[in-house]
Amino acid sequence: SLPGVALHSLTGGLCHDKLTLTLQGARVLVTGASTGIGEQMAYHYARFGAQLVITARREKVLQQVVEKCLSLGAQKALYIAGDMATESDPDKVVEFTLEKLGGLDYLVLNHIGPTPFSVWKGDIEHTRWLMKVNFFSYVQMAWKALPSLEQSKGSLVIVSSLLGKMAGPFTAPYTATKFALNGFFGSLQHELAMKNSNVSLSICTLGLIDTDSAMEKVRGVIDVPAAPASEAALNIIKTGATRQEELYYPWNTFAVTLTKDWIPFATNYIIRHAYNYIP
Ligand code: NDP
């Protein structure tokens, strides 16, 4: 098995070198980068020597992430605090990035607002708010950044979820926002391809990832293995850098998207019996 291991590490090494070539000096904006997958993406981009702007609401945490990015090798690392539920901040964050980095090569839209993991009890205000944070701000930032991405032959990366392809219980508002993202950016993907745009658009479908916010919700409720946030982050970055239209991470999320259409009854049965839930 040794040659196999060697070959694996060799291709891994080449891949890493190629990525460094692609990402060194690249101008990147990552949203939702104060914690979780976004924070891990910031560290990976930093290791590749990118020029970074990160954003989220909590200034103090962003400051710490920026410091770590600089120590990991980022050519530049800046933050701007912003609330994606407001009408002005999505534009402001993109404008700040364009001004400070002189353009943009990667726009990675990743943030999500906190949402309860519970039975839908009619909280329409929360659903409206979550739609602003998880969906409308993505549309607004993408629109604002597109001219610059067109100029730089850049990439737009949307972090979505298996719950953007298939509904699950206890997450109705969140699931709605992810379906909206997949619908909107799926449509935009066609349009960009049909007009031979310079911009690549990647939609990333993630399964359960071991971030604090996700683990807090599912602990004791569902027993599904969670994939590591750092690896999820690296896979998202590779997907953007190689201009692929889709990522499924971990791999079994792809299998689930197939079985839900091929054998819907069995898939629904499994979903409904996977949770510890007593009505
Ligand atoms: P986290 O909850 O760890 O991070 C969310 C980020 O969004 C934080 O940086 C938070 O920072 C920021 N944020 C929250 N509200 C706002 C707001 N109003 N305005 C601006 N920023 C805000 O999320 P994960 O890392 O777990 O998830 C990242 C992405 O991966 C999401 O798109 C998620 O849907 C997707 N995903 C995650 C899965 C998982 O199991 N973890 C599974 C499938 C998909 P702050 O509080 O400082 O604003």
XYZ file of C-alpha atoms and ligand atoms in Angstrom:
327
model
C 0.000 0.000 0.000
C 3.055 2.285 0.305
C 3.107 3.458 -3.350
C -0.556 4.289 -2.965
C 0.187 6.434 0.060
C 3.112 8.104 -1.710
C 1.032 8.789 -4.805
C -1.703 10.185 -2.635
C 0.601 12.548 -0.784
C 2.295 13.558 -4.052
C -0.983 14.506 -5.711
C -2.065 16.174 -2.481
C 1.164 18.193 -2.525
C 0.769 19.195 -6.168
C -2.779 20.195 -5.518
C -1.693 22.350 -2.617
C 1.024 24.029 -4.707
C -1.432 24.729 -7.495
C -3.884 26.187 -5.030
C -1.153 28.388 -3.560
C -0.356 29.656 -7.066
C -4.021 30.415 -7.677
C -4.763 31.964 -4.308
C -1.566 33.831 -3.449
C -2.471 37.504 -3.474
C -6.069 36.752 -4.464
C -8.543 39.351 -3.186
C -11.153 37.566 -1.103
C -14.249 38.574 0.863
C -15.610 35.944 3.279
C -18.877 36.591 5.141
C -19.820 34.988 8.452
C -16.126 34.637 9.213
C -16.143 35.274 12.968
C -16.887 31.611 13.767
C -17.475 28.189 12.273
C -16.778 27.332 8.652
C -16.288 30.991 7.681
C -13.552 31.408 10.290
C -11.846 28.241 9.034
C -12.056 29.515 5.456
C -10.364 32.740 6.536
C -7.463 30.733 8.019
C -7.060 28.591 4.892
C -7.103 31.625 2.593
C -4.545 33.205 4.914
C -2.239 30.168 4.677
C -2.458 30.420 0.869
C -1.300 34.043 1.119
C -4.538 35.703 0.043
C -5.627 39.297 0.686
C -8.666 39.040 2.873
C -11.614 41.022 4.088
C -13.807 39.235 6.606
C -17.159 40.295 7.994
C -19.796 39.376 10.601
C -21.480 41.373 13.371
C -19.031 40.975 16.300
C -16.133 43.368 15.872
C -13.992 42.006 18.723
C -14.104 38.451 17.424
C -13.368 39.607 13.874
C -10.346 41.471 15.188
C -8.961 38.252 16.710
C -9.577 36.282 13.507
C -7.780 38.974 11.494
C -4.768 38.813 13.815
C -4.573 35.047 13.403
C -4.917 35.392 9.605
C -1.930 37.748 9.534
C 0.126 35.343 11.645
C -0.777 32.487 9.257
C 0.542 34.360 6.213
C -2.263 36.469 4.766
C -0.845 39.214 2.514
C -3.543 41.486 3.907
C -6.316 40.874 6.422
C -8.989 43.423 7.270
C -12.400 43.245 8.846
C -15.586 45.239 8.653
C -18.441 44.646 11.074
C -21.880 44.537 9.485
C -25.384 43.268 10.073
C -26.716 41.492 7.019
C -30.299 42.013 8.181
C -30.015 45.729 7.399
C -30.541 47.198 3.961
C -27.316 49.162 3.832
C -24.651 46.857 5.306
C -24.471 44.270 2.488
C -23.561 47.053 0.012
C -21.275 48.753 2.518
C -19.243 45.593 3.078
C -18.698 45.045 -0.652
C -17.803 48.727 -1.194
C -15.296 48.592 1.675
C -13.678 45.487 0.160
C -13.441 46.938 -3.348
C -11.895 50.092 -1.946
C -9.386 48.389 0.359
C -8.356 45.551 -1.977
C -8.746 47.440 -5.258
C -11.056 44.759 -6.663
C -12.304 41.280 -5.876
C -11.428 37.759 -7.043
C -13.541 35.656 -4.659
C -16.809 36.528 -2.976
C -17.637 33.758 -0.509
C -21.150 34.141 0.908
C -21.405 31.974 3.998
C -23.123 33.821 6.888
C -26.399 32.686 8.470
C -28.473 34.227 11.224
C -29.124 32.196 14.359
C -32.404 30.255 14.173
C -34.108 27.882 16.602
C -34.001 24.141 15.949
C -37.617 23.432 16.798
C -41.113 22.755 15.564
C -42.551 25.638 13.505
C -44.805 27.646 15.780
C -45.779 30.476 13.465
C -42.954 32.950 14.054
C -43.373 34.864 10.823
C -41.260 37.828 11.949
C -38.287 35.532 12.524
C -38.797 33.913 9.121
C -38.878 37.319 7.456
C -35.710 38.371 9.319
C -33.910 35.128 8.486
C -34.814 35.537 4.826
C -33.120 38.960 4.899
C -29.966 37.617 6.513
C -29.626 34.259 4.751
C -31.042 35.161 1.355
C -31.648 38.805 0.416
C -28.223 39.968 1.595
C -26.617 37.254 -0.586
C -28.494 38.542 -3.630
C -27.578 42.141 -2.812
C -23.875 41.441 -2.256
C -23.604 39.270 -5.350
C -25.188 41.992 -7.503
C -22.915 44.656 -6.057
C -19.783 42.541 -6.630
C -20.585 41.113 -10.075
C -19.032 43.914 -12.175
C -15.778 43.610 -10.261
C -15.800 39.786 -10.487
C -16.491 40.061 -14.218
C -13.421 42.270 -14.569
C -11.144 39.976 -12.568
C -12.531 36.683 -13.997
C -13.494 36.009 -10.426
C -15.651 33.531 -8.538
C -18.823 33.735 -6.548
C -19.190 30.985 -3.948
C -22.489 30.283 -2.191
C -22.442 28.138 0.928
C -25.682 26.196 1.003
C -26.893 23.001 2.612
C -28.440 19.626 2.012
C -31.463 21.458 3.437
C -31.418 23.580 0.290
C -32.146 20.439 -1.735
C -34.327 18.456 0.630
C -36.588 19.501 3.504
C -35.991 18.282 7.043
C -38.015 18.840 10.219
C -37.400 21.548 12.880
C -35.738 23.946 10.462
C -38.592 25.329 8.342
C -37.384 28.971 8.101
C -33.730 27.943 7.575
C -34.714 25.352 4.952
C -36.763 28.016 3.145
C -33.772 30.375 2.998
C -31.498 27.657 1.599
C -34.056 26.582 -1.037
C -34.311 30.258 -2.012
C -30.526 30.467 -2.393
C -30.368 27.322 -4.513
C -33.215 28.524 -6.718
C -31.891 32.035 -7.216
C -28.237 31.178 -7.725
C -29.104 28.080 -9.784
C -30.914 30.409 -12.176
C -28.024 32.901 -12.157
C -25.601 30.048 -12.865
C -27.462 29.320 -16.122
C -27.497 32.984 -17.118
C -23.783 33.471 -16.494
C -22.955 30.348 -18.520
C -25.318 31.316 -21.340
C -23.745 34.757 -21.747
C -20.200 33.374 -21.467
C -19.564 35.450 -18.381
C -16.091 35.541 -16.873
C -17.594 34.829 -13.465
C -17.794 31.295 -12.107
C -20.553 30.508 -9.622
C -20.233 27.596 -7.197
C -23.061 26.304 -5.017
C -21.842 24.233 -2.071
C -24.102 21.604 -0.547
C -22.942 20.723 2.938
C -24.110 17.963 5.264
C -23.749 18.209 9.039
C -20.509 19.990 9.992
C -19.118 20.086 13.536
C -19.348 23.855 14.162
C -20.383 24.927 17.689
C -23.671 26.417 16.521
C -24.700 23.264 14.618
C -23.581 20.810 17.318
C -25.447 22.725 20.039
C -28.650 22.235 18.079
C -28.439 18.583 17.128
C -26.833 17.172 20.285
C -29.155 14.552 21.755
C -31.717 15.080 18.996
C -30.164 13.333 16.035
C -27.285 10.915 15.832
C -25.527 11.692 12.544
C -21.734 11.934 12.249
C -20.548 15.518 11.729
C -17.718 16.336 9.299
C -14.863 18.644 10.400
C -15.339 22.383 9.756
C -11.747 22.909 8.648
C -12.028 20.242 5.941
C -15.416 21.578 4.841
C -13.822 25.032 4.561
C -10.916 23.746 2.449
C -13.286 21.918 0.114
C -15.340 25.083 -0.405
C -12.175 27.038 -1.214
C -11.019 24.389 -3.703
C -14.439 24.401 -5.371
C -14.214 28.162 -5.903
C -10.578 28.093 -7.022
C -11.254 25.326 -9.565
C -14.435 27.097 -10.738
C -16.673 24.063 -10.233
C -20.423 24.599 -10.280
C -21.189 22.336 -7.344
C -19.684 20.826 -4.227
C -21.185 18.058 -2.128
C -19.417 17.717 1.195
C -19.168 15.225 2.780
C -19.594 12.894 -0.215
C -22.665 11.128 1.187
C -24.746 14.326 0.856
C -24.732 13.598 -2.893
C -26.071 10.087 -2.286
C -28.888 11.525 -0.162
C -29.912 13.979 -2.893
C -30.250 10.992 -5.231
C -32.152 8.689 -2.885
C -34.690 11.389 -2.007
C -35.823 11.350 -5.659
C -35.313 7.670 -6.432
C -36.829 6.230 -3.270
C -38.747 9.066 -1.619
C -40.832 6.868 0.699
C -37.793 5.207 2.242
C -35.947 8.534 2.496
C -38.912 10.176 4.253
C -39.229 7.210 6.606
C -35.546 7.432 7.530
C -35.738 11.225 8.037
C -38.819 10.977 10.267
C -37.304 8.266 12.437
C -33.835 9.764 12.766
C -34.811 12.352 15.418
C -35.551 11.922 19.120
C -38.912 13.663 19.066
C -41.917 13.179 21.290
C -44.863 15.351 20.187
P -21.992 29.650 12.373
O -23.296 29.811 13.112
O -20.854 29.030 13.077
O -21.512 31.073 11.839
C -22.411 32.001 11.347
C -21.661 33.264 10.996
O -22.584 34.243 10.512
C -20.947 33.876 12.184
O -19.723 34.401 11.769
C -21.893 34.992 12.619
O -21.133 35.983 13.272
C -22.434 35.450 11.262
N -23.740 36.116 11.379
C -24.829 35.743 12.093
N -25.813 36.633 11.967
C -25.343 37.619 11.161
C -25.900 38.849 10.689
N -27.127 39.252 11.009
N -25.121 39.634 9.900
C -23.859 39.266 9.571
N -23.279 38.109 9.984
C -24.023 37.299 10.777
O -22.354 28.869 11.012
P -21.636 27.584 10.355
O -20.193 27.825 10.270
O -22.146 26.369 11.029
O -22.272 27.615 8.898
C -21.653 28.311 7.836
C -22.398 28.033 6.554
O -22.440 26.626 6.318
C -23.852 28.514 6.561
O -24.197 29.042 5.312
C -24.620 27.245 6.837
O -25.941 27.284 6.356
C -23.779 26.224 6.087
N -24.004 24.872 6.561
C -23.577 24.514 7.814
C -23.841 23.251 8.298
C -23.394 22.816 9.657
O -23.752 21.681 10.048
N -22.619 23.605 10.387
C -24.585 22.261 7.491
C -24.969 22.749 6.197
C -24.674 24.011 5.757
P -21.715 37.130 14.254
O -22.538 36.438 15.281
O -20.471 37.754 14.780
O -22.495 38.051 13.377
